[in-house]
PDB file of C-alpha atoms in Angstrom:
ATOM      1  CA  MET A 665      62.001  81.700 104.337  1.00  0.00           C
ATOM      2  CA  SER A 666      61.883  83.290 107.772  1.00  0.00           C
ATOM      3  CA  TYR A 667      61.468  86.936 106.697  1.00  0.00           C
ATOM      4  CA  THR A 668      57.958  87.477 105.374  1.00  0.00           C
ATOM      5  CA  GLY A 669      57.689  91.239 105.805  1.00  0.00           C
ATOM      6  CA  PRO A 670      57.731  93.889 103.097  1.00  0.00           C
ATOM      7  CA  LEU A 671      60.688  94.040 100.724  1.00  0.00           C
ATOM      8  CA  ILE A 672      61.974  96.983  98.707  1.00  0.00           C
ATOM      9  CA  ASP A 673      64.483  96.044  96.046  1.00  0.00           C
ATOM     10  CA  ALA A 674      66.842  99.004  96.432  1.00  0.00           C
ATOM     11  CA  HIS A 675      68.723  98.460  93.171  1.00  0.00           C
ATOM     12  CA  HIS A 676      67.576  97.065  89.845  1.00  0.00           C
ATOM     13  CA  HIS A 677      67.357  97.939  86.160  1.00  0.00           C
ATOM     14  CA  PHE A 678      64.670  97.842  83.480  1.00  0.00           C
ATOM     15  CA  TRP A 679      65.167  97.833  79.735  1.00  0.00           C
ATOM     16  CA  ASP A 680      63.257  97.107  76.555  1.00  0.00           C
ATOM     17  CA  ILE A 681      65.759  95.949  73.957  1.00  0.00           C
ATOM     18  CA  SER A 682      63.459  96.877  71.068  1.00  0.00           C
ATOM     19  CA  MET A 683      64.072 100.542  71.948  1.00  0.00           C
ATOM     20  CA  GLY A 684      67.810 100.283  71.246  1.00  0.00           C
ATOM     21  CA  LYS A 685      68.716 102.612  74.114  1.00  0.00           C
ATOM     22  CA  HIS A 686      71.258 100.452  75.976  1.00  0.00           C
ATOM     23  CA  PRO A 687      74.202  99.860  73.627  1.00  0.00           C
ATOM     24  CA  TRP A 688      76.324  98.135  76.259  1.00  0.00           C
ATOM     25  CA  ILE A 689      74.061  95.069  76.386  1.00  0.00           C
ATOM     26  CA  VAL A 690      73.991  94.490  72.631  1.00  0.00           C
ATOM     27  CA  PRO A 691      75.839  91.165  72.119  1.00  0.00           C
ATOM     28  CA  GLN A 692      79.485  91.604  71.196  1.00  0.00           C
ATOM     29  CA  PRO A 693      81.433  88.365  70.618  1.00  0.00           C
ATOM     30  CA  GLY A 694      84.272  88.014  73.082  1.00  0.00           C
ATOM     31  CA  LYS A 695      83.195  90.925  75.250  1.00  0.00           C
ATOM     32  CA  GLU A 696      83.833  90.359  78.945  1.00  0.00           C
ATOM     33  CA  MET A 697      82.981  92.629  81.875  1.00  0.00           C
ATOM     34  CA  VAL A 698      83.661  92.366  85.606  1.00  0.00           C
ATOM     35  CA  PHE A 699      80.406  90.467  86.085  1.00  0.00           C
ATOM     36  CA  GLY A 700      81.070  88.174  83.100  1.00  0.00           C
ATOM     37  CA  ASP A 701      79.713  87.936  79.576  1.00  0.00           C
ATOM     38  CA  PRO A 702      76.821  90.428  79.195  1.00  0.00           C
ATOM     39  CA  THR A 703      75.248  88.555  76.265  1.00  0.00           C
ATOM     40  CA  PRO A 704      72.473  86.899  78.376  1.00  0.00           C
ATOM     41  CA  LEU A 705      71.333  90.378  79.414  1.00  0.00           C
ATOM     42  CA  TYR A 706      70.080  91.024  75.887  1.00  0.00           C
ATOM     43  CA  ARG A 707      66.446  90.430  76.807  1.00  0.00           C
ATOM     44  CA  ASP A 708      63.592  92.586  78.046  1.00  0.00           C
ATOM     45  CA  TYR A 709      63.491  93.192  81.764  1.00  0.00           C
ATOM     46  CA  LEU A 710      60.353  95.037  82.825  1.00  0.00           C
ATOM     47  CA  PRO A 711      57.865  95.096  85.746  1.00  0.00           C
ATOM     48  CA  LYS A 712      56.369  91.800  84.588  1.00  0.00           C
ATOM     49  CA  GLN A 713      59.747  90.077  84.781  1.00  0.00           C
ATOM     50  CA  ILE A 714      60.765  91.447  88.168  1.00  0.00           C
ATOM     51  CA  ARG A 715      57.409  90.472  89.675  1.00  0.00           C
ATOM     52  CA  GLU A 716      57.836  86.958  88.327  1.00  0.00           C
ATOM     53  CA  ASP A 717      61.340  86.744  89.794  1.00  0.00           C
ATOM     54  CA  ALA A 718      60.054  88.042  93.140  1.00  0.00           C
ATOM     55  CA  LYS A 719      56.903  85.904  93.248  1.00  0.00           C
ATOM     56  CA  ASN A 720      57.950  84.201  96.505  1.00  0.00           C
ATOM     57  CA  TRP A 721      58.596  87.510  98.281  1.00  0.00           C
ATOM     58  CA  ASN A 722      56.470  90.384  99.530  1.00  0.00           C
ATOM     59  CA  LEU A 723      57.881  92.895  97.049  1.00  0.00           C
ATOM     60  CA  VAL A 724      56.184  96.238  97.752  1.00  0.00           C
ATOM     61  CA  GLY A 725      58.495  98.649  95.967  1.00  0.00           C
ATOM     62  CA  THR A 726      61.618  99.017  93.866  1.00  0.00           C
ATOM     63  CA  VAL A 727      64.351 101.540  93.138  1.00  0.00           C
ATOM     64  CA  HIS A 728      65.443 101.779  89.524  1.00  0.00           C
ATOM     65  CA  VAL A 729      69.053 102.855  89.056  1.00  0.00           C
ATOM     66  CA  GLU A 730      70.137 104.338  85.739  1.00  0.00           C
ATOM     67  CA  ALA A 731      71.037 101.551  83.354  1.00  0.00           C
ATOM     68  CA  GLY A 732      73.463 102.925  80.805  1.00  0.00           C
ATOM     69  CA  TRP A 733      70.877 104.601  78.572  1.00  0.00           C
ATOM     70  CA  LEU A 734      72.302 106.586  75.643  1.00  0.00           C
ATOM     71  CA  ALA A 735      74.498 109.289  77.191  1.00  0.00           C
ATOM     72  CA  ASP A 736      73.213 112.114  75.002  1.00  0.00           C
ATOM     73  CA  ASP A 737      69.663 111.658  76.304  1.00  0.00           C
ATOM     74  CA  PRO A 738      69.856 111.430  80.124  1.00  0.00           C
ATOM     75  CA  VAL A 739      66.273 112.577  80.648  1.00  0.00           C
ATOM     76  CA  GLY A 740      64.863 110.120  78.104  1.00  0.00           C
ATOM     77  CA  GLU A 741      65.318 107.166  80.439  1.00  0.00           C
ATOM     78  CA  THR A 742      63.538 108.992  83.265  1.00  0.00           C
ATOM     79  CA  ARG A 743      60.622 109.918  81.039  1.00  0.00           C
ATOM     80  CA  TRP A 744      60.262 106.288  79.912  1.00  0.00           C
ATOM     81  CA  LEU A 745      60.454 104.991  83.496  1.00  0.00           C
ATOM     82  CA  GLU A 746      57.802 107.432  84.686  1.00  0.00           C
ATOM     83  CA  GLU A 747      55.481 106.243  81.922  1.00  0.00           C
ATOM     84  CA  LEU A 748      56.250 102.640  82.856  1.00  0.00           C
ATOM     85  CA  ALA A 749      55.502 103.313  86.519  1.00  0.00           C
ATOM     86  CA  GLU A 750      52.243 105.069  85.732  1.00  0.00           C
ATOM     87  CA  ARG A 751      51.136 102.067  83.691  1.00  0.00           C
ATOM     88  CA  ASP A 752      52.610  99.123  85.620  1.00  0.00           C
ATOM     89  CA  GLY A 753      53.234 100.425  89.158  1.00  0.00           C
ATOM     90  CA  LEU A 754      57.025 100.042  89.173  1.00  0.00           C
ATOM     91  CA  PRO A 755      59.556 101.448  89.808  1.00  0.00           C
ATOM     92  CA  SER A 756      58.642 103.263  93.009  1.00  0.00           C
ATOM     93  CA  ALA A 757      61.696 105.540  92.919  1.00  0.00           C
ATOM     94  CA  ILE A 758      64.251 106.470  90.288  1.00  0.00           C
ATOM     95  CA  VAL A 759      67.971 107.156  90.512  1.00  0.00           C
ATOM     96  CA  ALA A 760      68.573 109.030  87.278  1.00  0.00           C
ATOM     97  CA  THR A 761      71.816 110.157  85.660  1.00  0.00           C
ATOM     98  CA  ALA A 762      73.309 113.533  84.833  1.00  0.00           C
ATOM     99  CA  PRO A 763      76.665 114.660  83.396  1.00  0.00           C
ATOM    100  CA  LEU A 764      78.090 116.167  86.586  1.00  0.00           C
ATOM    101  CA  HIS A 765      81.281 117.088  84.723  1.00  0.00           C
ATOM    102  CA  ASP A 766      79.347 119.330  82.308  1.00  0.00           C
ATOM    103  CA  PRO A 767      79.161 123.077  83.113  1.00  0.00           C
ATOM    104  CA  LYS A 768      75.545 122.958  81.921  1.00  0.00           C
ATOM    105  CA  VAL A 769      74.509 120.087  84.220  1.00  0.00           C
ATOM    106  CA  GLU A 770      72.197 122.279  86.314  1.00  0.00           C
ATOM    107  CA  ALA A 771      69.684 122.380  83.468  1.00  0.00           C
ATOM    108  CA  VAL A 772      69.709 118.563  83.285  1.00  0.00           C
ATOM    109  CA  LEU A 773      69.193 118.250  87.043  1.00  0.00           C
ATOM    110  CA  GLU A 774      66.310 120.685  86.843  1.00  0.00           C
ATOM    111  CA  GLN A 775      64.690 118.571  84.142  1.00  0.00           C
ATOM    112  CA  GLN A 776      65.228 115.351  86.090  1.00  0.00           C
ATOM    113  CA  THR A 777      63.609 116.717  89.225  1.00  0.00           C
ATOM    114  CA  GLN A 778      60.428 117.552  87.318  1.00  0.00           C
ATOM    115  CA  PHE A 779      59.617 113.833  87.445  1.00  0.00           C
ATOM    116  CA  SER A 780      57.860 112.778  90.635  1.00  0.00           C
ATOM    117  CA  ARG A 781      59.802 109.562  91.274  1.00  0.00           C
ATOM    118  CA  VAL A 782      63.334 110.917  90.884  1.00  0.00           C
ATOM    119  CA  ARG A 783      65.216 110.731  94.176  1.00  0.00           C
ATOM    120  CA  GLY A 784      68.869 110.745  93.253  1.00  0.00           C
ATOM    121  CA  ILE A 785      71.612 110.717  90.639  1.00  0.00           C
ATOM    122  CA  ARG A 786      74.204 108.114  89.744  1.00  0.00           C
ATOM    123  CA  TYR A 787      77.415 108.992  87.937  1.00  0.00           C
ATOM    124  CA  ILE A 788      79.595 105.896  87.689  1.00  0.00           C
ATOM    125  CA  LEU A 789      83.104 106.530  89.023  1.00  0.00           C
ATOM    126  CA  SER A 790      84.468 102.961  88.973  1.00  0.00           C
ATOM    127  CA  TRP A 791      88.048 103.142  87.722  1.00  0.00           C
ATOM    128  CA  HIS A 792      90.242 100.054  87.498  1.00  0.00           C
ATOM    129  CA  ASP A 793      93.568  99.367  85.793  1.00  0.00           C
ATOM    130  CA  ASP A 794      91.998  96.287  84.190  1.00  0.00           C
ATOM    131  CA  PRO A 795      89.960  97.479  81.157  1.00  0.00           C
ATOM    132  CA  ASN A 796      87.456  94.635  81.683  1.00  0.00           C
ATOM    133  CA  LYS A 797      86.687  96.023  85.136  1.00  0.00           C
ATOM    134  CA  CYS A 798      86.808  99.729  84.332  1.00  0.00           C
ATOM    135  CA  PHE A 799      83.585 101.727  83.943  1.00  0.00           C
ATOM    136  CA  ALA A 800      84.896 105.311  84.129  1.00  0.00           C
ATOM    137  CA  ALA A 801      86.761 107.481  81.614  1.00  0.00           C
ATOM    138  CA  ARG A 802      89.278 108.654  84.214  1.00  0.00           C
ATOM    139  CA  PRO A 803      90.269 107.849  87.805  1.00  0.00           C
ATOM    140  CA  ASP A 804      90.082 111.302  89.372  1.00  0.00           C
ATOM    141  CA  TRP A 805      86.589 112.690  88.887  1.00  0.00           C
ATOM    142  CA  MET A 806      86.188 113.220  92.644  1.00  0.00           C
ATOM    143  CA  GLN A 807      89.146 115.634  92.529  1.00  0.00           C
ATOM    144  CA  ASP A 808      87.996 117.505  89.415  1.00  0.00           C
ATOM    145  CA  GLY A 809      86.796 121.051  90.095  1.00  0.00           C
ATOM    146  CA  GLN A 810      84.101 121.091  87.425  1.00  0.00           C
ATOM    147  CA  TRP A 811      82.746 117.699  88.500  1.00  0.00           C
ATOM    148  CA  LEU A 812      82.656 118.859  92.124  1.00  0.00           C
ATOM    149  CA  GLN A 813      80.658 121.932  91.105  1.00  0.00           C
ATOM    150  CA  GLY A 814      78.117 119.598  89.552  1.00  0.00           C
ATOM    151  CA  PHE A 815      78.092 117.369  92.610  1.00  0.00           C
ATOM    152  CA  ARG A 816      77.398 120.333  94.907  1.00  0.00           C
ATOM    153  CA  LEU A 817      74.194 121.009  92.993  1.00  0.00           C
ATOM    154  CA  LEU A 818      72.680 117.741  94.237  1.00  0.00           C
ATOM    155  CA  GLU A 819      71.995 119.251  97.641  1.00  0.00           C
ATOM    156  CA  LYS A 820      70.327 122.265  96.015  1.00  0.00           C
ATOM    157  CA  PHE A 821      67.915 119.933  94.209  1.00  0.00           C
ATOM    158  CA  GLY A 822      67.369 117.633  97.199  1.00  0.00           C
ATOM    159  CA  LEU A 823      68.966 114.653  95.452  1.00  0.00           C
ATOM    160  CA  SER A 824      70.985 111.794  96.879  1.00  0.00           C
ATOM    161  CA  PHE A 825      74.000 110.298  95.108  1.00  0.00           C
ATOM    162  CA  ASP A 826      74.394 106.635  94.222  1.00  0.00           C
ATOM    163  CA  MET A 827      78.126 105.966  94.290  1.00  0.00           C
ATOM    164  CA  MET A 828      79.719 103.153  92.274  1.00  0.00           C
ATOM    165  CA  ILE A 829      83.464 102.881  92.939  1.00  0.00           C
ATOM    166  CA  TYR A 830      86.223 100.354  93.583  1.00  0.00           C
ATOM    167  CA  PRO A 831      88.038  99.988  96.923  1.00  0.00           C
ATOM    168  CA  GLY A 832      91.040 101.976  95.692  1.00  0.00           C
ATOM    169  CA  GLN A 833      88.769 105.020  95.409  1.00  0.00           C
ATOM    170  CA  MET A 834      87.303 104.841  98.905  1.00  0.00           C
ATOM    171  CA  ALA A 835      89.664 107.419 100.443  1.00  0.00           C
ATOM    172  CA  ASP A 836      88.578 109.992  97.843  1.00  0.00           C
ATOM    173  CA  ALA A 837      84.960 108.990  98.424  1.00  0.00           C
ATOM    174  CA  ALA A 838      85.281 109.536 102.168  1.00  0.00           C
ATOM    175  CA  LYS A 839      86.644 113.041 101.539  1.00  0.00           C
ATOM    176  CA  LEU A 840      83.753 113.742  99.186  1.00  0.00           C
ATOM    177  CA  ALA A 841      81.229 112.619 101.798  1.00  0.00           C
ATOM    178  CA  ALA A 842      82.900 114.637 104.550  1.00  0.00           C
ATOM    179  CA  GLY A 843      82.906 117.735 102.379  1.00  0.00           C
ATOM    180  CA  HIS A 844      79.224 117.434 101.472  1.00  0.00           C
ATOM    181  CA  PRO A 845      77.421 116.404 104.679  1.00  0.00           C
ATOM    182  CA  GLY A 846      74.054 117.569 103.346  1.00  0.00           C
ATOM    183  CA  THR A 847      74.038 115.009 100.532  1.00  0.00           C
ATOM    184  CA  THR A 848      73.149 111.393 101.257  1.00  0.00           C
ATOM    185  CA  ILE A 849      75.606 109.102  99.449  1.00  0.00           C
ATOM    186  CA  ILE A 850      74.626 105.475  98.869  1.00  0.00           C
ATOM    187  CA  LEU A 851      77.477 103.098  98.078  1.00  0.00           C
ATOM    188  CA  ASN A 852      76.474 100.621  95.366  1.00  0.00           C
ATOM    189  CA  HIS A 853      77.307  96.914  95.320  1.00  0.00           C
ATOM    190  CA  VAL A 854      79.163  96.920  98.666  1.00  0.00           C
ATOM    191  CA  GLY A 855      81.967  98.977  97.145  1.00  0.00           C
ATOM    192  CA  SER A 856      82.757  96.479  94.357  1.00  0.00           C
ATOM    193  CA  PRO A 857      85.377  94.132  95.871  1.00  0.00           C
ATOM    194  CA  ALA A 858      86.362  92.740  92.459  1.00  0.00           C
ATOM    195  CA  ASP A 859      89.912  91.743  93.433  1.00  0.00           C
ATOM    196  CA  ARG A 860      89.654  88.821  95.824  1.00  0.00           C
ATOM    197  CA  ASP A 861      93.198  88.244  97.062  1.00  0.00           C
ATOM    198  CA  ALA A 862      93.763  88.733 100.800  1.00  0.00           C
ATOM    199  CA  GLU A 863      95.505  92.093 100.460  1.00  0.00           C
ATOM    200  CA  SER A 864      92.766  93.524  98.239  1.00  0.00           C
ATOM    201  CA  MET A 865      89.995  92.311 100.539  1.00  0.00           C
ATOM    202  CA  ALA A 866      91.765  93.856 103.549  1.00  0.00           C
ATOM    203  CA  ARG A 867      91.957  97.158 101.633  1.00  0.00           C
ATOM    204  CA  TRP A 868      88.232  96.880 100.895  1.00  0.00           C
ATOM    205  CA  ARG A 869      87.341  96.254 104.556  1.00  0.00           C
ATOM    206  CA  ASP A 870      89.492  99.199 105.676  1.00  0.00           C
ATOM    207  CA  GLY A 871      87.792 101.384 103.070  1.00  0.00           C
ATOM    208  CA  LEU A 872      84.349 100.414 104.343  1.00  0.00           C
ATOM    209  CA  LYS A 873      85.298 101.492 107.858  1.00  0.00           C
ATOM    210  CA  LEU A 874      86.630 104.797 106.543  1.00  0.00           C
ATOM    211  CA  LEU A 875      83.418 105.505 104.620  1.00  0.00           C
ATOM    212  CA  ALA A 876      81.202 104.446 107.511  1.00  0.00           C
ATOM    213  CA  ARG A 877      82.666 107.237 109.663  1.00  0.00           C
ATOM    214  CA  GLU A 878      80.689 109.710 107.567  1.00  0.00           C
ATOM    215  CA  PRO A 879      77.075 109.904 108.808  1.00  0.00           C
ATOM    216  CA  ASN A 880      75.700 110.748 105.346  1.00  0.00           C
ATOM    217  CA  MET A 881      76.989 107.447 103.880  1.00  0.00           C
ATOM    218  CA  ARG A 882      74.762 104.411 103.283  1.00  0.00           C
ATOM    219  CA  ILE A 883      75.573 101.048 101.699  1.00  0.00           C
ATOM    220  CA  LYS A 884      73.699  98.727  99.349  1.00  0.00           C
ATOM    221  CA  LEU A 885      74.068  95.010  99.871  1.00  0.00           C
ATOM    222  CA  SER A 886      73.612  94.337  96.171  1.00  0.00           C
ATOM    223  CA  ASP A 887      75.006  92.022  93.502  1.00  0.00           C
ATOM    224  CA  LEU A 888      77.648  90.391  95.649  1.00  0.00           C
ATOM    225  CA  VAL A 889      77.763  87.604  93.054  1.00  0.00           C
ATOM    226  CA  ALA A 890      79.150  90.008  90.426  1.00  0.00           C
ATOM    227  CA  TYR A 891      82.527  89.658  92.142  1.00  0.00           C
ATOM    228  CA  ASP A 892      82.054  86.111  93.419  1.00  0.00           C
ATOM    229  CA  HIS A 893      80.857  83.972  90.521  1.00  0.00           C
ATOM    230  CA  HIS A 894      81.388  80.710  92.403  1.00  0.00           C
ATOM    231  CA  TRP A 895      79.790  81.990  95.554  1.00  0.00           C
ATOM    232  CA  THR A 896      78.725  80.009  98.593  1.00  0.00           C
ATOM    233  CA  LEU A 897      76.575  81.112 101.487  1.00  0.00           C
ATOM    234  CA  ASP A 898      79.734  81.432 103.574  1.00  0.00           C
ATOM    235  CA  SER A 899      81.461  83.650 101.014  1.00  0.00           C
ATOM    236  CA  LEU A 900      78.404  85.905 100.781  1.00  0.00           C
ATOM    237  CA  ARG A 901      78.124  85.973 104.558  1.00  0.00           C
ATOM    238  CA  GLU A 902      81.715  87.144 104.962  1.00  0.00           C
ATOM    239  CA  VAL A 903      81.206  90.104 102.648  1.00  0.00           C
ATOM    240  CA  THR A 904      77.718  90.984 103.913  1.00  0.00           C
ATOM    241  CA  MET A 905      78.725  90.939 107.559  1.00  0.00           C
ATOM    242  CA  ALA A 906      81.772  93.125 106.926  1.00  0.00           C
ATOM    243  CA  CYS A 907      79.354  95.722 105.543  1.00  0.00           C
ATOM    244  CA  VAL A 908      76.845  95.441 108.365  1.00  0.00           C
ATOM    245  CA  ASP A 909      79.606  95.504 110.981  1.00  0.00           C
ATOM    246  CA  ALA A 910      80.960  98.725 109.472  1.00  0.00           C
ATOM    247  CA  PHE A 911      77.716 100.594 108.791  1.00  0.00           C
ATOM    248  CA  GLY A 912      75.234  99.033 111.212  1.00  0.00           C
ATOM    249  CA  PRO A 913      71.810  97.652 110.272  1.00  0.00           C
ATOM    250  CA  ASP A 914      70.332 101.156 110.163  1.00  0.00           C
ATOM    251  CA  ARG A 915      72.450 102.184 107.145  1.00  0.00           C
ATOM    252  CA  CYS A 916      72.320  98.988 105.053  1.00  0.00           C
ATOM    253  CA  MET A 917      69.735  98.119 102.400  1.00  0.00           C
ATOM    254  CA  VAL A 918      69.376  95.082 100.154  1.00  0.00           C
ATOM    255  CA  GLY A 919      69.159  95.219  96.385  1.00  0.00           C
ATOM    256  CA  SER A 920      69.029  92.610  93.663  1.00  0.00           C
ATOM    257  CA  ASP A 921      70.847  94.337  90.802  1.00  0.00           C
ATOM    258  CA  PHE A 922      68.595  92.250  88.573  1.00  0.00           C
ATOM    259  CA  PRO A 923      68.793  91.337  85.818  1.00  0.00           C
ATOM    260  CA  VAL A 924      72.600  91.658  86.028  1.00  0.00           C
ATOM    261  CA  ALA A 925      72.866  89.460  89.135  1.00  0.00           C
ATOM    262  CA  ALA A 926      70.821  86.805  87.339  1.00  0.00           C
ATOM    263  CA  LEU A 927      73.999  85.917  85.458  1.00  0.00           C
ATOM    264  CA  HIS A 928      75.157  84.117  88.606  1.00  0.00           C
ATOM    265  CA  ALA A 929      72.166  83.660  90.943  1.00  0.00           C
ATOM    266  CA  THR A 930      68.386  83.480  91.038  1.00  0.00           C
ATOM    267  CA  TRP A 931      66.262  86.010  92.874  1.00  0.00           C
ATOM    268  CA  ASP A 932      65.477  83.436  95.557  1.00  0.00           C
ATOM    269  CA  GLU A 933      69.173  82.679  95.963  1.00  0.00           C
ATOM    270  CA  VAL A 934      70.026  86.362  96.350  1.00  0.00           C
ATOM    271  CA  PHE A 935      67.380  87.244  98.915  1.00  0.00           C
ATOM    272  CA  GLY A 936      67.309  83.797 100.473  1.00  0.00           C
ATOM    273  CA  SER A 937      71.002  84.210 101.250  1.00  0.00           C
ATOM    274  CA  PHE A 938      70.353  87.548 102.940  1.00  0.00           C
ATOM    275  CA  ASP A 939      67.504  85.950 104.860  1.00  0.00           C
ATOM    276  CA  ARG A 940      69.806  83.278 106.258  1.00  0.00           C
ATOM    277  CA  ILE A 941      72.673  85.688 106.916  1.00  0.00           C
ATOM    278  CA  PHE A 942      70.346  88.010 108.867  1.00  0.00           C
ATOM    279  CA  GLU A 943      68.952  85.235 111.086  1.00  0.00           C
ATOM    280  CA  GLY A 944      70.790  86.556 114.138  1.00  0.00           C
ATOM    281  CA  PHE A 945      69.375  90.066 113.862  1.00  0.00           C
ATOM    282  CA  SER A 946      66.229  91.360 115.555  1.00  0.00           C
ATOM    283  CA  GLU A 947      62.989  91.601 113.602  1.00  0.00           C
ATOM    284  CA  ASP A 948      63.298  95.406 113.537  1.00  0.00           C
ATOM    285  CA  GLU A 949      66.847  95.190 112.175  1.00  0.00           C
ATOM    286  CA  ARG A 950      65.814  92.723 109.492  1.00  0.00           C
ATOM    287  CA  ARG A 951      62.867  94.883 108.478  1.00  0.00           C
ATOM    288  CA  ALA A 952      65.195  97.889 108.298  1.00  0.00           C
ATOM    289  CA  MET A 953      67.596  96.190 105.903  1.00  0.00           C
ATOM    290  CA  PHE A 954      64.918  94.529 103.783  1.00  0.00           C
ATOM    291  CA  PHE A 955      62.556  97.497 103.653  1.00  0.00           C
ATOM    292  CA  ALA A 956      62.620 100.497 105.974  1.00  0.00           C
ATOM    293  CA  ASN A 957      66.052 101.932 105.184  1.00  0.00           C
ATOM    294  CA  ALA A 958      65.357 102.043 101.444  1.00  0.00           C
ATOM    295  CA  ALA A 959      61.918 103.551 102.105  1.00  0.00           C
ATOM    296  CA  ARG A 960      63.544 106.250 104.249  1.00  0.00           C
ATOM    297  CA  ASP A 961      66.520 107.127 102.049  1.00  0.00           C
ATOM    298  CA  TYR A 962      64.604 107.019  98.765  1.00  0.00           C
ATOM    299  CA  ARG A 963      61.486 108.618 100.279  1.00  0.00           C
ATOM    300  CA  ILE A 964      59.143 105.843  99.191  1.00  0.00           C
ATOM    301  CA  GLN A 965      55.663 106.163 100.643  1.00  0.00           C
ATOM    302  CA  LEU A 966      53.391 103.124 100.521  1.00  0.00           C
ATOM    303  CA  GLY A 967      49.791 102.678 101.560  1.00  0.00           C
ATOM    304  CA  GLU A 968      48.859 100.481 104.508  1.00  0.00           C
ATOM    305  CA  LYS A 969      47.322  97.871 102.215  1.00  0.00           C
ATOM    306  CA  GLN A 970      50.737  97.354 100.574  1.00  0.00           C
ATOM    307  CA  LEU A 971      52.387  96.658 103.908  1.00  0.00           C
TER     308      LEU A 971
END
């Protein structure tokens, strides 16, 4: 391992299965999702587990991204995470959820921002013709007037937006970013290149370049193995470098997407791959992607002893 500096995991999830708050990970025979069979995810994943996974790394902070908690209780997950952080020190920042399509969403956003670690909102937009790959109820939320009213409130509350989409939605996403320059938008999971044929990958690369034109866009290098189950270092390098070439090292941040990524890779494999792929970058650029960009965009402040 050549990078020994501080690491912020910019994208992960916690859950306690005894609480029964994440219905999507309850084992369902025959269920298949874009990242594979979710059955192995039916286990607790908490600060103790992430620290064990990261034991070979200088993990100084994490960003928890909403994890499919029961939809009728969006603030419940945030409340639980704040209690967890007060007790166990993680997560450092929270990307919560809110029903942006709901005319009453402002009240939810106001509640979410009462919690000290909340930095942003995620509303999953990922639409795909294949039901096993689809996460959204409809393909056109970014064109819906009511949804856009909700999205505009993010700037009022000082919140960023974690964006989960597929490449076919990148043109709409670029328009959204251009129309809301005061809101930082952070693309999750490198834009989800789930279709791996040459034409689809070319569309994905073109979409990255289109998004990168907008200065308020960022990108997470996270869970590449969700779309590349038989990955090699070379296959991860190709995808990672397309992202860095488009956005530059100053707008890229690494994330594990654990425990989901653990279906196809260990923590050391995930971050060890980034370490090797980033070998040609300067120390400042490596530190930016492993740590500083996430600290900046999620406003994570750490004491000198932690660094």
